[in-house]
Coordinates of C-alpha atoms in Angstrom, one line a residue:
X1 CA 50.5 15.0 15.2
X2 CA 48.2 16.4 12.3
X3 CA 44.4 16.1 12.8
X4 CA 42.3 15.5 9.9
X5 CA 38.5 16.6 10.0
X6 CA 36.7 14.3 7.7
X7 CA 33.8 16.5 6.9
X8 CA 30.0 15.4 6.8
X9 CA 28.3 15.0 3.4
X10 CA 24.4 14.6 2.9
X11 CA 23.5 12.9 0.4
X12 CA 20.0 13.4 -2.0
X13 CA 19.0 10.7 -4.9
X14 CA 16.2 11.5 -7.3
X15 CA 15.2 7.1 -8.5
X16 CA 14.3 6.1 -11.6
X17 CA 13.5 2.4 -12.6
X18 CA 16.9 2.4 -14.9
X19 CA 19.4 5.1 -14.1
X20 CA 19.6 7.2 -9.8
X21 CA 21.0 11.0 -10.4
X22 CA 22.8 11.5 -6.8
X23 CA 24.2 15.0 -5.6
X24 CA 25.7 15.6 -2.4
X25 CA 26.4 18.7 -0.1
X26 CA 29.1 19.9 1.8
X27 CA 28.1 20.5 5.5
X28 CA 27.0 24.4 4.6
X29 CA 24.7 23.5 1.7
X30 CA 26.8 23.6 -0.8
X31 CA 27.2 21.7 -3.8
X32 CA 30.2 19.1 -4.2
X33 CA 28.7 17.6 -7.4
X34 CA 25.9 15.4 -8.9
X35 CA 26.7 12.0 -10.5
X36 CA 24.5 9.8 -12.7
X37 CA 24.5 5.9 -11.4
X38 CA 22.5 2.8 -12.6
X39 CA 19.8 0.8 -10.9
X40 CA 21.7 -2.2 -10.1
X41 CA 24.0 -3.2 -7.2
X42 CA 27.1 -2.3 -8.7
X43 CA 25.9 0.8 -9.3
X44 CA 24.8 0.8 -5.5
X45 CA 28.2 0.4 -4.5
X46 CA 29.5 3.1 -7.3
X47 CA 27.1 5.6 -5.7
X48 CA 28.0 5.1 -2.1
X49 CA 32.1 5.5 -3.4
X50 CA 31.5 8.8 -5.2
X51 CA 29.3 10.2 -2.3
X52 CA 32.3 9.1 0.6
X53 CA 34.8 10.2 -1.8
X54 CA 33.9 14.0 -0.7
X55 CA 33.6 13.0 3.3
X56 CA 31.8 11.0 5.5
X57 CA 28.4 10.2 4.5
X58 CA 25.8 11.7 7.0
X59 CA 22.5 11.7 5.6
X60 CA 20.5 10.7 2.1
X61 CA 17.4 11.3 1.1
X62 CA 15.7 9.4 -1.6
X63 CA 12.9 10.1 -3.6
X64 CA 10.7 7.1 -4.1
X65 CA 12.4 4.4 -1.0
X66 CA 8.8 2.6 -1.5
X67 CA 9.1 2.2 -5.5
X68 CA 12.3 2.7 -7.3
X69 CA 14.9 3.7 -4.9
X70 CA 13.9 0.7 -2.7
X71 CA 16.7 -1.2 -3.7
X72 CA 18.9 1.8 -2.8
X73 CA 17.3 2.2 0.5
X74 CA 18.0 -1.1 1.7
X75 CA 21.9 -1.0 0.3
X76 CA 22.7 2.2 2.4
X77 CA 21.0 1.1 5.6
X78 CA 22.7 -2.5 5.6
X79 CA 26.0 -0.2 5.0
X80 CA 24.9 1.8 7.9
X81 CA 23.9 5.0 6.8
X82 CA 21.2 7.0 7.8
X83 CA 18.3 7.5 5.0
X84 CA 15.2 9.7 4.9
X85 CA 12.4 9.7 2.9
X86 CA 11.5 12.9 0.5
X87 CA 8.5 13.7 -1.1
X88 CA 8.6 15.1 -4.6
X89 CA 9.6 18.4 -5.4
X90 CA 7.7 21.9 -4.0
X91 CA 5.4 22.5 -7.1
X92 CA 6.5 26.4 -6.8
X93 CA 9.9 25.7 -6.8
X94 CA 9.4 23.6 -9.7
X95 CA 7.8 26.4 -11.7
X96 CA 10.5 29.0 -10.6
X97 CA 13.7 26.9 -10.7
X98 CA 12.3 24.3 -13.8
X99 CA 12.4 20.3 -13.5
X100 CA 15.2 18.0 -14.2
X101 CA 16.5 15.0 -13.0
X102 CA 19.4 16.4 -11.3
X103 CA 17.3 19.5 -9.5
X104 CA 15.5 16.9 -7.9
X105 CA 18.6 14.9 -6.4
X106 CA 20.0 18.2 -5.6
X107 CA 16.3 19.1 -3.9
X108 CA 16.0 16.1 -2.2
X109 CA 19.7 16.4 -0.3
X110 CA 18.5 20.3 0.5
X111 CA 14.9 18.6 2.3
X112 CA 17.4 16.2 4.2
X113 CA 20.1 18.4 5.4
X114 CA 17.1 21.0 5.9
X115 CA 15.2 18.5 8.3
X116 CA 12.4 19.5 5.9
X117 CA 12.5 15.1 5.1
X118 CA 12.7 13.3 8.0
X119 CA 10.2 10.1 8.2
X120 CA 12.3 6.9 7.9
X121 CA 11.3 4.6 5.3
X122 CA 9.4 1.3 5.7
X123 CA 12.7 -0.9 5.2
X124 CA 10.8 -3.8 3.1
X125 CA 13.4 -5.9 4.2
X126 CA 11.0 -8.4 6.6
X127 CA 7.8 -10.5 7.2
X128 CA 6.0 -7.5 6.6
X129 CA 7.7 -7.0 2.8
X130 CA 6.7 -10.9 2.2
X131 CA 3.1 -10.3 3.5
X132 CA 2.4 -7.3 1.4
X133 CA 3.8 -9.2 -1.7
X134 CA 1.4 -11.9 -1.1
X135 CA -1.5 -9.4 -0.6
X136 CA -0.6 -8.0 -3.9
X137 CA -1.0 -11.0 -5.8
X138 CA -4.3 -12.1 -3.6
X139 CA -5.7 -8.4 -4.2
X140 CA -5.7 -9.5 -8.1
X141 CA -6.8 -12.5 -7.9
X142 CA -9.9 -11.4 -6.0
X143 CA -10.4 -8.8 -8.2
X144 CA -10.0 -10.9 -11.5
X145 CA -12.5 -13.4 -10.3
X146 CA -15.0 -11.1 -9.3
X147 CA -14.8 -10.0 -13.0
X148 CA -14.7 -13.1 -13.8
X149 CA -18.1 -13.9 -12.4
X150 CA -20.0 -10.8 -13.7
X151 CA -18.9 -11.4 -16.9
X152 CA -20.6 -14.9 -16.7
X153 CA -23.6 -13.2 -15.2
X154 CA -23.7 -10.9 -17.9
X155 CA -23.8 -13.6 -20.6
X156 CA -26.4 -15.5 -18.4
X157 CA -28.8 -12.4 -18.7
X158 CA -28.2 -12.2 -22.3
X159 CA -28.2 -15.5 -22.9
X160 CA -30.9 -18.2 -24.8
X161 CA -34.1 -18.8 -22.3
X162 CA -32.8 -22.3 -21.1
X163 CA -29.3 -20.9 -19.7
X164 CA -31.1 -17.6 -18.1
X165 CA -33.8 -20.4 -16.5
X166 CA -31.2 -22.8 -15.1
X167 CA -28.5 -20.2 -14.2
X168 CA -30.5 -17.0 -13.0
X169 CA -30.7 -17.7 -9.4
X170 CA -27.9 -19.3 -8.5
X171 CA -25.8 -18.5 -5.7
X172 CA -22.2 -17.3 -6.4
X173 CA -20.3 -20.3 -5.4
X174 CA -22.7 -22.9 -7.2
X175 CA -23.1 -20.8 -10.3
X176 CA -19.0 -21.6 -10.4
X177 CA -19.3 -25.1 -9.7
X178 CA -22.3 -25.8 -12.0
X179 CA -20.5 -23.3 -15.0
X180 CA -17.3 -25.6 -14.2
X181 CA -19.0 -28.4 -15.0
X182 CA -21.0 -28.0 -18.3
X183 CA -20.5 -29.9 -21.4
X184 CA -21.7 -28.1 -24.2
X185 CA -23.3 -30.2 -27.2
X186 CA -22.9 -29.1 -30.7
X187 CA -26.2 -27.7 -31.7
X188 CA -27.3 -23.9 -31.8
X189 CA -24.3 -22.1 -32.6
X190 CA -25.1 -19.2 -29.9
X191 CA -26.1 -21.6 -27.3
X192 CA -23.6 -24.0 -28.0
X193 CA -20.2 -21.0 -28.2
X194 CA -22.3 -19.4 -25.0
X195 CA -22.3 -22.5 -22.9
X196 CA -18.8 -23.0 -23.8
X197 CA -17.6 -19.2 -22.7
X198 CA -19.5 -19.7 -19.5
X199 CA -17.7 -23.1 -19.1
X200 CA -14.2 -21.5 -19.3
X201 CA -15.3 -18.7 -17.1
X202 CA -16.1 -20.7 -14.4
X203 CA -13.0 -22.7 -14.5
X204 CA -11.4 -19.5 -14.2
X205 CA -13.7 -18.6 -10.9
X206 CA -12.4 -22.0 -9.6
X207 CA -8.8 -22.0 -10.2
X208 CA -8.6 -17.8 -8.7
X209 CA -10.4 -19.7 -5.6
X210 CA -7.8 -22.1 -5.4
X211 CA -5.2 -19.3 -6.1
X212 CA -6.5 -17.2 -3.2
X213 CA -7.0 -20.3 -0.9
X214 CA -3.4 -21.1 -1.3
X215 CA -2.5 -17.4 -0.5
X216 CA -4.5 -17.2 2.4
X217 CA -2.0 -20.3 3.6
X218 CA 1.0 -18.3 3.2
X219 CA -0.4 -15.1 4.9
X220 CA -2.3 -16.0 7.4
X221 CA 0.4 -17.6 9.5
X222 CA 3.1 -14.8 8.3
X223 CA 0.3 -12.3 10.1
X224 CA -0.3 -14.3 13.2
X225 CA 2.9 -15.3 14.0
X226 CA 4.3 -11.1 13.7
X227 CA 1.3 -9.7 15.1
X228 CA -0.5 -12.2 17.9
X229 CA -2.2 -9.6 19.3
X230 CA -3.5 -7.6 16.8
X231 CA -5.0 -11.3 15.6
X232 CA -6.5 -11.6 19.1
X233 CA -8.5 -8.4 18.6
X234 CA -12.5 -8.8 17.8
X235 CA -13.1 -7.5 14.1
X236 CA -9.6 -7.9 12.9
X237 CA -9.1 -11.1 10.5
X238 CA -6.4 -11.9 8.7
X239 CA -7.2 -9.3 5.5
X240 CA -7.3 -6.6 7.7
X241 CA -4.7 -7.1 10.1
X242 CA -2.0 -7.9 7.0
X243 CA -3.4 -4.0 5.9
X244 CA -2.5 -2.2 8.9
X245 CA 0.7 -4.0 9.2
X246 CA 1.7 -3.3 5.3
X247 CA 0.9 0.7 6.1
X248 CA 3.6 0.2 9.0
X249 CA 6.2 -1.2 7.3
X250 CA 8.8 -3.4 9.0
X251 CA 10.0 -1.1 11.0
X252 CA 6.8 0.9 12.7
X253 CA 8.7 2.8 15.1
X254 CA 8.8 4.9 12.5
X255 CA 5.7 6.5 13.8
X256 CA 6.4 8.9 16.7
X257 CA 2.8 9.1 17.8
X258 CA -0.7 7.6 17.4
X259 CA -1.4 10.9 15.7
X260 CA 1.0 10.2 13.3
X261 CA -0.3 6.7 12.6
X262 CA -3.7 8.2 12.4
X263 CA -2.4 10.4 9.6
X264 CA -0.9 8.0 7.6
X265 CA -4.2 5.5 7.4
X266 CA -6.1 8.8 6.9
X267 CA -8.2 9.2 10.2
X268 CA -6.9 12.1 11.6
X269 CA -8.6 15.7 11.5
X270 CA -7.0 18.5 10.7
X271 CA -8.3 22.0 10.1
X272 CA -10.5 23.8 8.5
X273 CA -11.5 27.0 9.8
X274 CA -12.2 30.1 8.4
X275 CA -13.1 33.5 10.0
X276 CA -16.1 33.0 12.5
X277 CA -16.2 29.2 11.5
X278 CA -14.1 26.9 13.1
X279 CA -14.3 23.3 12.9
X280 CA -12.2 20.4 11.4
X281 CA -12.3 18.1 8.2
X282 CA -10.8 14.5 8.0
X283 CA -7.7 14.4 6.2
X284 CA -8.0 12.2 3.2
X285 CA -4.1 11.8 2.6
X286 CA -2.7 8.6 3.8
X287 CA -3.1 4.6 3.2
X288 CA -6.5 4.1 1.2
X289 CA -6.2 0.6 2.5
X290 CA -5.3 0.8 5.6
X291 CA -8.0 3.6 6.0
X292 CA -10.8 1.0 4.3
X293 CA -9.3 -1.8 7.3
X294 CA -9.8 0.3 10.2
X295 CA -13.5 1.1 8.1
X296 CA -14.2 -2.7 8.1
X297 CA -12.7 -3.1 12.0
X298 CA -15.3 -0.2 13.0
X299 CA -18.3 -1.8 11.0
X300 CA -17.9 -5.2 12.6
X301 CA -17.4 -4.4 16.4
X302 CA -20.4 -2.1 15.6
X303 CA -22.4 -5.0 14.5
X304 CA -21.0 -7.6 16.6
X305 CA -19.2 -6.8 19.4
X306 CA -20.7 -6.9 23.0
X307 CA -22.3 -4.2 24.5
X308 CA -19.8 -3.2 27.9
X309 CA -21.8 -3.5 31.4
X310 CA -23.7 -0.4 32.5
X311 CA -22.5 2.1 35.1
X312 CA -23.8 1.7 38.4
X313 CA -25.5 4.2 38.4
X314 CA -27.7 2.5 35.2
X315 CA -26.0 4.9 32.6
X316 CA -24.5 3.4 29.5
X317 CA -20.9 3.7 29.5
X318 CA -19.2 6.9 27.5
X319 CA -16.9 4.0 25.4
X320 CA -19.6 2.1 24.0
X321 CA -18.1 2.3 20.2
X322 CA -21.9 2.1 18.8
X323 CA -23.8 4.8 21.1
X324 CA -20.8 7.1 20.5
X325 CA -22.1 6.3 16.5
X326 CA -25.5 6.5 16.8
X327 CA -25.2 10.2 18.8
X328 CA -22.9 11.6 15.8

């Protein structure tokens, strides 16, 4: 009886919105062959054929699982192979080797096999991908009817004396309703075209409110019904809850540690030391967003939360969130 050794491959795919480049490796590093392959599910399928052709598929790593090679991400792990995430090339080795598509596949199948790339990707293939597709469409709606309402502001301030007079002190949710609800006359003709451009700009305020209401009826369950608990927590809403859980992903185990978690929403130190100097700096690289919800968490137990019952001996208790504040 004749034994056959099927040997492992690893796998490294450099994404692009159009076309992967793929190159694989024999189980000693070296090269069986780099393939081009398009962006689309038969080319998915093409990919993961070429790749077992050599052996039995071990390991990939992708550049780009959050953005381009998502797609790809999600075919190889519902066909049961094992995928890690790679960062972009090693500026130095860029410089020395040069740049190219297929260096990068070939790089990104040497950080794999290396152990160099090893953080799972997010998956984006749950209630957590749905959420932070809905927080992408309420993040510009906000944003577009903020504008909106400066814009109308600014006009106001530049305005003819009667609109500055009626307008100037308004509150931000009347000035929408009242600008909604003008009807211009013919008369002046920069009054008149003025009072027309506020018009439409309120309407606009009042159908991104509707916009972002609806949203906040698709999210707000999708949040509370994964996350109960995090809901249930004083100073975390809806907003910032949906944050923390699109900066786990849908699969947050993931994260080994809480230090690791901390590093991700950028609130872990690292250091900084230097001769006699030691001491550490916060590490600004991770989740802006999920750094500015644990900022908005911290400000509102600060401001609102109750103050824990003193020791018994009358000392205030070391965990009190806003003494440790006010000594730092």
């Amino acid at each position: 009886m004749t034994i056959v050794e099927t040997r492992a491959i690893t796998g490294g795919v450099d994404t692009h919105a159009d076309m992967h480049v793929a190159a694989a490796l024999d189980p000693i590093g070296g090269l069986l062959g780099v393939q081009e392959f398009p962006a689309t599910l038969a080319g998915y399928t093409r990919l993961l054929d070429w790749m077992g052709g050599f052996g039995t598929i071990a390991l990939v790593g992708i550049e780009g699982t959050g953005s381009y090679g998502a797609g790809l991400a999600r075919h190889m792990a519902a066909a049961g192979i094992r995928v890690v995430e790679v960062d972009r090339s090693d500026r130095q080795d860029r410089r020395r080797q040069g740049k190219s598509d297929p260096l990068d596949a070939v790089s990104a199948a040497r950080a794999a096999q290396s152990g160099r790339a090893r953080g799972a990707p997010k998956g984006r293939d749950g209630a957590v991908e749905a959420v932070r597709a809905l927080m992408v469409a309420k993040r510009s709606a906000r944003s577009e009817r903020t504008q909106a309402i400066n814009q109308a502001r600014a006009l106001i301030v530049t305005g003819p004396e009667d609109l500055r007079a009626r307008f100037a002190a308004h509150a931000t949710a009347d000035l929408v309703t009242d600008l909604a609800s003008l009807r211009p006359r013919p008369g002046a003709v920069v009054g008149y075209h003025t009072r027309i451009a506020l018009r439409e700009l309120g309407r606009r305020a009042e159908f991104l409110d509707s916009q972002i209401a609806c949203l906040d009826a698709l999210i707000v369950p999708l949040v509370t019904g994964h996350t109960p608990s995090l809901i249930a927590l004083h100073g975390v809403g809806p907003d910032t809850a949906a944050l923390l859980l699109v900066a786990a992903g849908d699969h947050p185990e993931r994260l080994r540690s809480e230090a690791a978690w901390a590093h991700l929403c950028a609130a872990a130190p690292i250091p900084a030391s230097s001769g006699k100097t030691k001491r550490h700096r916060l590490n600004p690289a991770g989740d802006r967003q999920a750094n500015h919800a644990l900022w908005r968490i911290v400000i509102t137990r600060m401001s609102s939360h109750p103050r824990p019952a003193p020791t018994s001996n009358g000392a205030p208790p070391k965990a009190c969130p806003r003494q440790r504040s006010s000594a730092a």
